[in-house]
């Protein structure tokens, strides 16, 4: 047998070994460039809050920096992770105690404006994306500077403004407040296949009921209203605390894949 | 020339064996262990807490079931015997809870186990018969007893039983490698179900900067009997606590301290120390 044949045989064996070894491992893939659309609107409360108050909004403003769709599974959702997703997600150690790992970003857009959640649905078009399966989303909410807040009732330096009326058992309170905090809403469920044809569209509904779900407006009973009859919610009050927790809760942002047109 | 041919032959054979060995027949065994680490065996020292409290457990009962090791597209191996109750408090070292033999020596990338509600058919592991009765009576998946101490605020005791089923699956080690690699031979490959007791005191459900706290829990002792019950925790609405504490991430319906601690139970299960798993209620 010539040396050449030994070499060939050896190479075949080595190739077999490589194929066999890697056959037992994960498979990775990349996505093609495309774009998606998203719409964003406020979903007003349809019933009393868990604290028993009926809240009617007059204003709901939100300063949004960016939106991102990720491969990573949401933290608080009982879904079995598909093996492919694991294969292409970032392999870093998870954070304690919630284990949200965003993985690869599939779509990303800078909104950089104040959204009126009581107004018409906001359309975000031509969001840069790659094909793949989205599982979660992150929303970055930041205080608006003067330029961004101009033309809205949101005061510069704030991220959220709400005004409305809360009623319960004959008691009625008109309230308003703003939050100056920055919020990173991470790992909210956002499942859907981002297709290559550029027609993928998501609807994002901000659950305004959840924003104030735990507010106890009776705590404002001793607060004198302003000249216009509206109570400015105190900075250290329970109602403001409830709004902060409602805005920061990812489940208040429901991201839904819209059916493809023609289906 | 002949010498060169031999070399090629040898290297080819080695490569072929490597290939066969990757999915081949050698077998080993898995020594399945459970441990609560030093935090359960000894204490969670005050240095770990943000507010000066320290916690010492006197009982840490887990009901473990559904321990399974599998290779994607390959064999799967389960720990037999159904759900069992273990007390991790006396375990100064990892407790061996069973051995699975005749396991194909390879990476088993899908490791899962359950922290599930005890049932009438549950049995004792290292726990006592009375511990088993406590778990079965309350249908608990986890039951903890302990004392928290603070140099200024004194002590508070707690006895908390948690129902609900959590499956920990797709477990990865601390380096994010899936499952474990079973080696061939007589020495069993250890695989440890690790329970992080400190998670019960985190103040963030989805926050890498979460801190351990006990102040709010201690203050929930409404009847001032120095024993904080889950019912007392249920009276503390999160909106009465500072906004930077007890954040909920994307979790729904977590409104009170009781909801909060209960939600944290689903985060205690880990794999081989610091490894993580996907967590799901079922």
Short mmCIF file of C-alpha atoms in Angstrom, two decimals:
data_model
loop_
_atom_site.label_atom_id
_atom_site.label_comp_id
_atom_site.label_asym_id
_atom_site.label_seq_id
_atom_site.Cartn_x
_atom_site.Cartn_y
_atom_site.Cartn_z
CA UNK A 1 0.00 0.00 0.00
CA UNK A 2 1.48 3.36 -0.98
CA UNK A 3 1.98 6.25 1.40
CA UNK A 4 -0.60 8.21 -0.56
CA UNK A 5 -3.26 5.62 0.22
CA UNK A 6 -2.30 5.61 3.90
CA UNK A 7 -2.68 9.36 3.95
CA UNK A 8 -6.07 9.18 2.24
CA UNK A 9 -7.32 6.51 4.60
CA UNK A 10 -6.09 8.47 7.56
CA UNK A 11 -7.80 11.64 6.35
CA UNK A 12 -11.09 9.81 5.86
CA UNK A 13 -10.84 8.42 9.39
CA UNK A 14 -10.06 11.85 10.79
CA UNK A 15 -12.97 13.37 8.90
CA UNK A 16 -15.24 10.63 10.24
CA UNK A 17 -14.04 11.42 13.75
CA UNK A 18 -14.71 15.11 13.28
CA UNK A 19 -18.16 14.54 11.83
CA UNK A 20 -19.08 12.11 14.58
CA UNK A 21 -17.84 14.34 17.35
CA UNK A 22 -19.57 17.44 16.06
CA UNK A 23 -22.73 15.54 15.25
CA UNK A 24 -23.25 15.27 19.02
CA UNK A 25 -22.89 19.04 19.53
CA UNK A 26 -25.19 22.03 18.89
CA UNK A 27 -25.80 23.60 15.52
CA UNK A 28 -25.57 27.36 15.09
CA UNK A 29 -27.08 29.62 12.46
CA UNK A 30 -27.18 33.31 11.51
CA UNK A 31 -30.04 35.51 10.34
CA UNK A 32 -30.60 37.52 7.15
CA UNK A 33 -31.04 41.28 7.27
CA UNK A 34 -34.62 42.49 7.08
CA UNK A 35 -36.93 44.97 8.78
CA UNK A 36 -40.02 44.83 10.97
CA UNK A 37 -42.83 47.17 11.96
CA UNK A 38 -44.28 47.83 15.37
CA UNK A 39 -47.26 49.73 16.69
CA UNK A 40 -47.52 51.05 20.22
CA UNK A 41 -50.59 52.16 22.11
CA UNK A 42 -51.93 52.51 25.61
CA UNK A 43 -54.52 49.99 26.79
CA UNK A 44 -56.85 51.74 29.19
CA UNK A 45 -58.28 49.88 32.20
CA UNK A 46 -61.33 47.77 31.48
CA UNK A 47 -62.32 47.26 35.11
CA UNK A 48 -61.40 48.12 38.67
CA UNK A 49 -57.83 47.68 39.86
CA UNK A 50 -56.92 44.91 42.28
CA UNK A 51 -57.21 47.58 44.98
CA UNK A 52 -60.82 48.20 43.90
CA UNK A 53 -60.41 51.59 42.24
CA UNK A 54 -61.86 52.51 38.86
CA UNK A 55 -59.24 54.62 37.12
CA UNK A 56 -60.01 56.85 34.17
CA UNK A 57 -56.98 58.30 32.48
CA UNK A 58 -56.87 61.78 31.01
CA UNK A 59 -53.16 61.74 30.23
CA UNK A 60 -50.55 59.02 29.96
CA UNK A 61 -47.20 60.02 28.51
CA UNK A 62 -44.11 57.87 28.23
CA UNK A 63 -40.61 58.85 27.15
CA UNK A 64 -39.13 55.94 25.22
CA UNK A 65 -35.51 55.64 24.20
CA UNK A 66 -35.38 52.29 22.48
CA UNK A 67 -37.01 48.95 21.78
CA UNK A 68 -35.22 45.69 21.18
CA UNK A 69 -36.33 42.17 20.30
CA UNK A 70 -34.17 39.36 21.63
CA UNK A 71 -33.66 35.64 21.17
CA UNK A 72 -33.48 35.00 24.93
CA UNK A 73 -36.44 33.50 26.72
CA UNK A 74 -38.40 35.73 29.11
CA UNK A 75 -37.81 35.02 32.77
CA UNK A 76 -41.35 34.68 33.97
CA UNK A 77 -42.92 32.36 31.50
CA UNK A 78 -43.25 28.61 31.65
CA UNK A 79 -41.93 27.67 28.24
CA UNK A 80 -39.47 25.04 27.32
CA UNK A 81 -36.51 26.51 25.58
CA UNK A 82 -35.85 25.19 22.10
CA UNK A 83 -32.42 23.74 21.60
CA UNK A 84 -31.59 25.97 18.67
CA UNK A 85 -32.16 29.05 20.75
CA UNK A 86 -29.74 27.79 23.33
CA UNK A 87 -27.20 27.17 20.66
CA UNK A 88 -27.18 30.76 19.46
CA UNK A 89 -27.71 32.58 22.73
CA UNK A 90 -24.84 34.27 24.50
CA UNK A 91 -23.11 31.80 26.75
CA UNK A 92 -22.35 34.05 29.66
CA UNK A 93 -23.25 33.24 33.24
CA UNK A 94 -26.72 34.30 34.24
CA UNK A 95 -27.45 36.98 36.78
CA UNK A 96 -28.94 36.25 40.15
CA UNK A 97 -31.68 35.80 41.05
CA UNK A 98 -33.77 36.12 37.87
CA UNK A 99 -32.06 34.47 34.98
CA UNK A 100 -32.94 36.71 32.05
CA UNK A 101 -30.35 36.46 29.35
CA UNK A 102 -31.30 38.53 26.30
CA UNK A 103 -29.10 36.57 23.93
CA UNK A 104 -28.74 37.89 20.41
CA UNK A 105 -30.71 40.98 19.46
CA UNK A 106 -32.88 40.46 16.39
CA UNK A 107 -34.35 43.94 16.02
CA UNK A 108 -33.52 47.30 17.48
CA UNK A 109 -34.86 50.80 17.11
CA UNK A 110 -34.26 54.15 18.73
CA UNK A 111 -37.58 55.80 19.43
CA UNK A 112 -36.31 58.86 21.30
CA UNK A 113 -39.63 60.55 21.80
CA UNK A 114 -42.51 61.06 24.18
CA UNK A 115 -45.43 58.80 23.30
CA UNK A 116 -48.98 59.85 24.08
CA UNK A 117 -50.57 56.62 25.21
CA UNK A 118 -54.04 58.16 25.13
CA UNK A 119 -53.59 59.26 21.54
CA UNK A 120 -53.67 57.36 18.27
CA UNK A 121 -51.59 54.22 17.91
CA UNK A 122 -47.95 55.11 17.26
CA UNK A 123 -46.50 53.40 14.19
CA UNK A 124 -42.80 52.51 14.13
CA UNK A 125 -41.71 51.44 10.66
CA UNK A 126 -38.56 50.05 9.05
CA UNK A 127 -37.03 48.76 12.26
CA UNK A 128 -33.69 47.17 11.45
CA UNK A 129 -33.84 43.42 12.07
CA UNK A 130 -32.46 40.03 11.19
CA UNK A 131 -34.50 36.91 10.65
CA UNK A 132 -34.95 34.58 13.56
CA UNK A 133 -37.24 33.73 16.42
CA UNK A 134 -37.84 36.49 18.91
CA UNK A 135 -38.78 35.48 22.43
CA UNK A 136 -38.45 38.59 24.55
CA UNK A 137 -38.18 42.33 24.32
CA UNK A 138 -36.49 45.12 26.18
CA UNK A 139 -37.77 48.68 26.42
CA UNK A 140 -35.55 51.50 27.56
CA UNK A 141 -37.47 54.35 29.15
CA UNK A 142 -35.53 57.51 29.93
CA UNK A 143 -36.32 61.02 31.17
CA UNK A 144 -37.06 63.41 28.33
CA UNK A 145 -34.84 66.42 27.87
CA UNK A 146 -36.41 69.77 27.05
CA UNK A 147 -36.28 69.15 23.32
CA UNK A 148 -37.99 65.78 23.57
CA UNK A 149 -40.61 67.02 26.02
CA UNK A 150 -41.43 70.11 23.92
CA UNK A 151 -45.00 70.13 22.69
CA UNK A 152 -46.16 67.64 25.30
CA UNK A 153 -47.45 68.05 28.85
CA UNK A 154 -44.54 65.97 30.16
CA UNK A 155 -42.15 68.15 32.13
CA UNK A 156 -38.54 68.02 31.00
CA UNK A 157 -36.51 65.64 33.14
CA UNK A 158 -39.37 63.17 33.55
CA UNK A 159 -40.12 59.80 31.98
CA UNK A 160 -43.77 59.26 32.81
CA UNK A 161 -46.77 61.50 33.34
CA UNK A 162 -50.24 60.37 34.27
CA UNK A 163 -53.37 62.29 35.10
CA UNK A 164 -56.83 60.99 35.71
CA UNK A 165 -59.64 60.21 38.08
CA UNK A 166 -59.92 57.33 40.52
CA UNK A 167 -63.25 56.34 42.02
CA UNK A 168 -64.24 53.82 44.65
CA UNK A 169 -67.34 53.47 46.82
CA UNK A 170 -68.47 57.05 46.30
CA UNK A 171 -65.02 58.57 46.75
CA UNK A 172 -63.49 60.31 43.76
CA UNK A 173 -59.95 61.62 43.44
CA UNK A 174 -58.45 63.55 40.56
CA UNK A 175 -54.71 62.94 40.51
CA UNK A 176 -51.59 63.61 38.52
CA UNK A 177 -47.93 62.74 38.89
CA UNK A 178 -44.70 62.40 37.00
CA UNK A 179 -41.79 60.02 37.45
CA UNK A 180 -38.22 61.10 36.75
CA UNK A 181 -36.77 57.59 36.98
CA UNK A 182 -35.07 55.63 34.23
CA UNK A 183 -36.57 52.21 33.56
CA UNK A 184 -35.09 49.22 31.79
CA UNK A 185 -37.93 46.87 31.01
CA UNK A 186 -36.13 43.63 30.26
CA UNK A 187 -37.33 40.19 29.38
CA UNK A 188 -40.98 40.84 28.64
CA UNK A 189 -42.40 38.06 26.42
CA UNK A 190 -42.24 38.90 22.70
CA UNK A 191 -42.62 35.72 20.73
CA UNK A 192 -42.64 35.63 16.98
CA UNK A 193 -40.76 34.64 13.89
CA UNK A 194 -39.10 37.55 12.15
CA UNK A 195 -39.45 36.79 8.47
CA UNK A 196 -37.17 37.75 5.63
CA UNK A 197 -39.89 39.45 3.57
CA UNK A 198 -40.02 42.54 5.79
CA UNK A 199 -43.70 42.14 6.63
CA UNK A 200 -43.30 41.07 10.26
CA UNK A 201 -45.25 43.35 12.54
CA UNK A 202 -45.59 43.49 16.32
CA UNK A 203 -48.20 45.32 18.38
CA UNK A 204 -47.14 46.68 21.76
CA UNK A 205 -49.87 47.53 24.25
CA UNK A 206 -48.98 49.39 27.42
CA UNK A 207 -51.34 48.16 30.13
CA UNK A 208 -52.31 51.38 31.89
CA UNK A 209 -54.49 49.40 34.27
CA UNK A 210 -51.45 47.56 35.54
CA UNK A 211 -49.54 50.80 35.96
CA UNK A 212 -51.84 51.83 38.81
CA UNK A 213 -53.16 48.43 39.82
CA UNK A 214 -51.88 48.63 43.40
CA UNK A 215 -52.51 52.32 44.01
CA UNK A 216 -54.59 53.11 47.07
CA UNK A 217 -56.02 56.52 46.26
CA UNK A 218 -57.54 56.81 49.73
CA UNK A 219 -54.03 57.73 50.87
CA UNK A 220 -54.52 61.04 49.02
CA UNK A 221 -57.56 61.98 51.10
CA UNK A 222 -55.58 64.38 53.27
CA UNK A 223 -53.70 66.00 50.38
CA UNK A 224 -55.14 69.34 49.30
CA UNK A 225 -55.76 69.56 45.57
CA UNK A 226 -54.18 72.26 43.43
CA UNK A 227 -56.16 75.23 42.11
CA UNK A 228 -57.52 73.14 39.25
CA UNK A 229 -58.89 70.51 41.63
CA UNK A 230 -56.25 67.93 40.83
CA UNK A 231 -54.17 66.33 43.58
CA UNK A 232 -50.46 66.37 42.88
CA UNK A 233 -49.39 63.00 44.26
CA UNK A 234 -46.74 63.41 46.98
CA UNK A 235 -43.26 62.17 46.19
CA UNK A 236 -43.16 59.74 49.11
CA UNK A 237 -46.72 58.52 48.81
CA UNK A 238 -48.05 55.02 48.25
CA UNK A 239 -49.72 55.99 44.98
CA UNK A 240 -46.44 57.14 43.47
CA UNK A 241 -44.76 53.99 44.72
CA UNK A 242 -47.49 51.95 43.03
CA UNK A 243 -47.02 53.81 39.75
CA UNK A 244 -43.26 53.30 39.91
CA UNK A 245 -43.75 49.57 40.42
CA UNK A 246 -46.42 49.38 37.73
CA UNK A 247 -44.30 51.17 35.14
CA UNK A 248 -41.26 49.04 35.96
CA UNK A 249 -43.15 45.75 35.67
CA UNK A 250 -42.44 44.12 32.35
CA UNK A 251 -45.82 42.44 32.20
CA UNK A 252 -47.38 45.89 31.63
CA UNK A 253 -45.91 45.80 28.11
CA UNK A 254 -47.65 43.19 26.00
CA UNK A 255 -45.84 42.48 22.77
CA UNK A 256 -47.87 40.52 20.23
CA UNK A 257 -46.92 39.28 16.78
CA UNK A 258 -49.55 40.36 14.29
CA UNK A 259 -50.72 37.80 11.74
CA UNK A 260 -49.02 38.11 8.37
CA UNK A 261 -51.27 39.88 5.87
CA UNK A 262 -53.02 37.43 3.62
CA UNK A 263 -53.03 34.68 6.23
CA UNK B 1 8.73 4.26 3.95
CA UNK B 2 7.11 1.45 5.93
CA UNK B 3 7.69 3.43 9.14
CA UNK B 4 5.80 6.41 7.70
CA UNK B 5 2.89 4.21 6.68
CA UNK B 6 2.67 2.83 10.19
CA UNK B 7 2.51 6.34 11.61
CA UNK B 8 -0.34 7.26 9.29
CA UNK B 9 -2.10 4.04 10.22
CA UNK B 10 -1.73 4.80 13.92
CA UNK B 11 -3.03 8.33 13.63
CA UNK B 12 -5.95 7.14 11.52
CA UNK B 13 -6.87 4.53 14.07
CA UNK B 14 -6.72 7.05 16.90
CA UNK B 15 -8.99 9.39 14.96
CA UNK B 16 -11.42 6.59 14.24
CA UNK B 17 -11.54 5.62 17.90
CA UNK B 18 -12.19 9.21 18.91
CA UNK B 19 -15.07 9.29 16.49
CA UNK B 20 -16.56 6.06 17.73
CA UNK B 21 -16.03 7.00 21.34
CA UNK B 22 -18.00 10.22 21.00
CA UNK B 23 -21.30 8.39 20.65
CA UNK B 24 -20.14 4.90 21.50
CA UNK B 25 -20.62 2.25 24.12
CA UNK B 26 -18.38 2.93 27.16
CA UNK B 27 -20.42 3.28 30.33
CA UNK B 28 -20.11 4.95 33.69
CA UNK B 29 -22.39 6.02 36.51
CA UNK B 30 -23.74 9.20 38.07
CA UNK B 31 -23.64 9.92 41.77
CA UNK B 32 -26.59 12.28 42.23
CA UNK B 33 -26.10 14.64 45.13
CA UNK B 34 -28.03 17.43 46.84
CA UNK B 35 -26.62 20.27 48.88
CA UNK B 36 -27.61 23.57 50.39
CA UNK B 37 -23.98 24.65 50.68
CA UNK B 38 -22.61 26.49 53.70
CA UNK B 39 -25.55 28.89 53.77
CA UNK B 40 -27.82 26.05 54.87
CA UNK B 41 -25.34 23.89 56.74
CA UNK B 42 -23.93 26.81 58.72
CA UNK B 43 -25.44 30.26 58.23
CA UNK B 44 -25.93 33.15 55.88
CA UNK B 45 -23.64 35.63 57.61
CA UNK B 46 -24.60 39.24 58.23
CA UNK B 47 -21.92 40.30 55.78
CA UNK B 48 -24.09 38.89 53.00
CA UNK B 49 -27.08 41.03 53.95
CA UNK B 50 -27.53 44.67 53.09
CA UNK B 51 -29.23 45.52 56.37
CA UNK B 52 -27.14 43.79 59.02
CA UNK B 53 -29.25 40.68 59.55
CA UNK B 54 -27.84 37.18 59.48
CA UNK B 55 -29.82 33.97 59.04
CA UNK B 56 -29.33 30.51 60.41
CA UNK B 57 -31.55 27.66 59.26
CA UNK B 58 -32.57 24.86 61.61
CA UNK B 59 -34.39 22.93 58.90
CA UNK B 60 -34.28 23.05 55.12
CA UNK B 61 -36.56 20.39 53.67
CA UNK B 62 -36.75 19.87 49.94
CA UNK B 63 -39.01 17.44 48.10
CA UNK B 64 -37.01 16.35 45.07
CA UNK B 65 -38.48 14.41 42.16
CA UNK B 66 -38.07 13.95 38.42
CA UNK B 67 -34.27 13.80 38.41
CA UNK B 68 -33.34 12.98 34.83
CA UNK B 69 -30.24 13.05 32.67
CA UNK B 70 -30.54 12.83 28.90
CA UNK B 71 -28.59 13.37 25.74
CA UNK B 72 -30.34 15.15 22.93
CA UNK B 73 -31.45 12.50 20.48
CA UNK B 74 -29.88 9.88 22.72
CA UNK B 75 -30.48 7.92 25.86
CA UNK B 76 -32.11 9.20 29.03
CA UNK B 77 -31.60 8.08 32.62
CA UNK B 78 -33.76 8.78 35.65
CA UNK B 79 -33.29 8.50 39.36
CA UNK B 80 -35.81 5.90 40.45
CA UNK B 81 -37.84 5.88 43.63
CA UNK B 82 -40.22 8.81 43.16
CA UNK B 83 -40.28 12.00 45.19
CA UNK B 84 -38.22 12.06 48.36
CA UNK B 85 -37.75 14.51 51.19
CA UNK B 86 -34.28 15.61 52.17
CA UNK B 87 -33.21 17.85 55.01
CA UNK B 88 -30.19 19.76 53.78
CA UNK B 89 -29.42 21.33 57.16
CA UNK B 90 -27.35 18.43 58.55
CA UNK B 91 -25.49 18.03 55.25
CA UNK B 92 -22.09 19.54 55.90
CA UNK B 93 -21.12 18.20 52.51
CA UNK B 94 -23.11 17.28 49.45
CA UNK B 95 -25.54 14.50 50.25
CA UNK B 96 -25.59 11.48 47.96
CA UNK B 97 -29.22 10.87 47.04
CA UNK B 98 -28.79 8.03 44.58
CA UNK B 99 -26.65 6.44 41.91
CA UNK B 100 -27.57 5.82 38.32
CA UNK B 101 -25.53 3.00 36.80
CA UNK B 102 -24.87 1.83 33.26
CA UNK B 103 -24.90 5.32 31.86
CA UNK B 104 -23.39 5.90 28.46
CA UNK B 105 -20.12 7.73 28.96
CA UNK B 106 -20.74 10.98 27.11
CA UNK B 107 -22.15 14.45 27.62
CA UNK B 108 -25.71 14.30 28.86
CA UNK B 109 -26.79 17.78 27.92
CA UNK B 110 -30.30 17.78 29.32
CA UNK B 111 -30.28 17.64 33.10
CA UNK B 112 -33.49 18.31 34.95
CA UNK B 113 -35.04 17.92 38.37
CA UNK B 114 -38.10 19.08 40.21
CA UNK B 115 -38.80 20.81 43.47
CA UNK B 116 -42.34 19.52 43.72
CA UNK B 117 -45.16 19.24 46.21
CA UNK B 118 -44.91 16.24 48.49
CA UNK B 119 -47.65 13.68 48.01
CA UNK B 120 -48.93 10.63 49.87
CA UNK B 121 -46.51 8.47 47.90
CA UNK B 122 -43.47 10.56 48.78
CA UNK B 123 -40.81 8.91 50.91
CA UNK B 124 -37.99 10.03 53.14
CA UNK B 125 -34.49 10.59 51.91
CA UNK B 126 -32.41 11.62 54.90
CA UNK B 127 -35.31 13.48 56.52
CA UNK B 128 -37.20 12.12 59.52
CA UNK B 129 -40.62 10.54 59.41
CA UNK B 130 -42.06 13.61 61.13
CA UNK B 131 -40.45 15.85 58.50
CA UNK B 132 -42.12 13.76 55.83
CA UNK B 133 -45.47 14.22 57.56
CA UNK B 134 -44.96 17.98 57.66
CA UNK B 135 -44.20 18.01 53.94
CA UNK B 136 -47.09 15.73 53.05
CA UNK B 137 -49.53 17.51 55.35
CA UNK B 138 -48.84 20.88 53.77
CA UNK B 139 -48.13 19.50 50.29
CA UNK B 140 -44.92 21.45 50.52
CA UNK B 141 -42.15 21.49 47.98
CA UNK B 142 -39.90 23.44 50.32
CA UNK B 143 -40.10 23.95 54.06
CA UNK B 144 -37.65 26.10 55.96
CA UNK B 145 -37.23 26.94 59.62
CA UNK B 146 -34.70 29.34 60.98
CA UNK B 147 -33.77 32.43 62.93
CA UNK B 148 -32.60 35.81 61.76
CA UNK B 149 -30.46 37.93 64.07
CA UNK B 150 -29.55 41.59 64.06
CA UNK B 151 -27.27 43.35 66.55
CA UNK B 152 -29.78 46.16 67.12
CA UNK B 153 -33.14 44.64 66.22
CA UNK B 154 -32.84 41.30 67.98
CA UNK B 155 -34.04 38.02 66.55
CA UNK B 156 -36.97 36.82 64.47
CA UNK B 157 -37.85 33.23 63.76
CA UNK B 158 -39.63 31.85 60.74
CA UNK B 159 -41.27 28.57 59.69
CA UNK B 160 -42.33 28.75 56.09
CA UNK B 161 -43.78 26.01 53.93
CA UNK B 162 -44.12 26.58 50.20
CA UNK B 163 -46.41 24.72 47.83
CA UNK B 164 -46.11 24.75 44.05
CA UNK B 165 -44.09 22.76 41.56
CA UNK B 166 -40.96 24.01 39.85
CA UNK B 167 -39.06 22.14 37.18
CA UNK B 168 -35.40 23.03 36.70
CA UNK B 169 -34.37 21.92 33.23
CA UNK B 170 -31.63 22.43 30.67
CA UNK B 171 -29.20 22.84 33.53
CA UNK B 172 -25.82 24.29 32.64
CA UNK B 173 -22.72 24.38 34.74
CA UNK B 174 -21.02 27.56 35.94
CA UNK B 175 -19.24 27.78 32.58
CA UNK B 176 -22.58 27.51 30.76
CA UNK B 177 -21.78 24.03 29.49
CA UNK B 178 -24.97 21.97 29.27
CA UNK B 179 -25.51 19.09 31.69
CA UNK B 180 -22.54 16.98 32.60
CA UNK B 181 -19.99 14.69 31.00
CA UNK B 182 -20.19 11.14 32.33
CA UNK B 183 -16.83 9.47 32.39
CA UNK B 184 -16.36 5.77 31.86
CA UNK B 185 -15.01 3.48 34.53
CA UNK B 186 -15.81 2.62 38.09
CA UNK B 187 -15.59 6.08 39.61
CA UNK B 188 -19.06 7.66 39.51
CA UNK B 189 -19.43 11.11 37.97
CA UNK B 190 -20.89 13.45 40.59
CA UNK B 191 -23.87 15.62 39.67
CA UNK B 192 -25.14 18.00 42.31
CA UNK B 193 -28.58 19.54 42.73
CA UNK B 194 -27.62 22.71 44.56
CA UNK B 195 -30.11 24.80 46.50
CA UNK B 196 -29.28 28.45 47.08
CA UNK B 197 -31.01 29.34 50.33
CA UNK B 198 -29.94 32.97 50.20
CA UNK B 199 -32.24 33.53 47.25
CA UNK B 200 -35.20 33.50 49.62
CA UNK B 201 -34.05 36.88 50.89
CA UNK B 202 -33.26 38.65 47.62
CA UNK B 203 -34.95 41.99 47.01
CA UNK B 204 -35.13 41.65 43.23
CA UNK B 205 -36.87 39.02 41.15
CA UNK B 206 -35.05 39.99 37.98
CA UNK B 207 -32.19 42.18 38.98
CA UNK B 208 -28.50 41.32 38.79
CA UNK B 209 -27.87 43.88 41.52
CA UNK B 210 -30.39 42.35 43.93
CA UNK B 211 -29.47 42.49 47.61
CA UNK B 212 -30.23 40.23 50.54
CA UNK B 213 -32.54 41.92 53.04
CA UNK B 214 -34.49 40.96 56.10
CA UNK B 215 -35.59 44.30 57.60
CA UNK B 216 -38.95 44.37 55.83
CA UNK B 217 -39.57 40.73 56.74
CA UNK B 218 -38.73 41.40 60.38
CA UNK B 219 -41.08 44.38 60.42
CA UNK B 220 -43.90 42.15 59.20
CA UNK B 221 -44.09 40.59 62.67
CA UNK B 222 -47.46 42.23 63.32
CA UNK B 223 -48.23 40.47 66.59
CA UNK B 224 -44.68 41.01 67.82
CA UNK B 225 -44.20 37.42 68.90
CA UNK B 226 -40.79 37.37 67.22
CA UNK B 227 -42.07 34.78 64.76
CA UNK B 228 -42.71 35.99 61.20
CA UNK B 229 -45.34 33.92 59.45
CA UNK B 230 -46.25 33.79 55.79
CA UNK B 231 -49.66 35.18 56.72
CA UNK B 232 -47.95 38.20 58.23
CA UNK B 233 -45.85 38.62 55.10
CA UNK B 234 -49.10 38.65 53.14
CA UNK B 235 -50.14 41.83 54.96
CA UNK B 236 -47.17 43.78 53.60
CA UNK B 237 -47.97 45.35 50.24
CA UNK B 238 -44.83 45.98 48.20
CA UNK B 239 -46.01 49.53 47.55
CA UNK B 240 -45.31 50.32 51.20
CA UNK B 241 -41.62 49.45 50.79
CA UNK B 242 -38.95 51.68 49.23
CA UNK B 243 -39.21 51.63 45.43
CA UNK B 244 -35.64 50.40 44.98
CA UNK B 245 -36.36 47.28 47.00
CA UNK B 246 -38.39 44.17 46.19
CA UNK B 247 -38.59 44.88 42.49
CA UNK B 248 -40.58 42.39 40.45
CA UNK B 249 -39.13 42.55 36.93
CA UNK B 250 -41.73 41.06 34.62
CA UNK B 251 -43.41 38.89 37.24
CA UNK B 252 -47.18 39.22 37.46
CA UNK B 253 -49.32 39.13 40.58
CA UNK B 254 -46.47 39.58 43.02
CA UNK B 255 -48.01 42.16 45.30
CA UNK B 256 -47.06 41.28 48.86
CA UNK B 257 -43.98 40.05 50.69
CA UNK B 258 -45.54 36.60 50.85
CA UNK B 259 -45.99 36.59 47.07
CA UNK B 260 -42.42 37.76 46.81
CA UNK B 261 -40.75 35.12 48.94
CA UNK B 262 -42.89 32.47 47.26
CA UNK B 263 -41.76 33.69 43.84
CA UNK B 264 -38.14 33.46 44.98
CA UNK B 265 -38.58 29.77 45.77
CA UNK B 266 -38.54 29.08 42.04
CA UNK B 267 -35.00 30.48 41.86
CA UNK B 268 -33.33 28.35 44.53
CA UNK B 269 -32.58 25.32 42.36
CA UNK B 270 -29.15 25.23 40.73
CA UNK B 271 -26.83 22.74 39.16
CA UNK B 272 -23.34 21.76 40.31
CA UNK B 273 -22.90 24.80 42.53
CA UNK B 274 -23.30 27.98 40.52
CA UNK B 275 -24.79 26.48 37.38
CA UNK B 276 -28.25 27.58 36.28
CA UNK B 277 -31.31 25.90 34.86
CA UNK B 278 -34.47 27.05 33.11
CA UNK B 279 -37.20 27.36 35.70
CA UNK B 280 -40.83 26.57 34.99
CA UNK B 281 -43.96 26.09 37.06
CA UNK B 282 -45.93 23.03 36.26
#
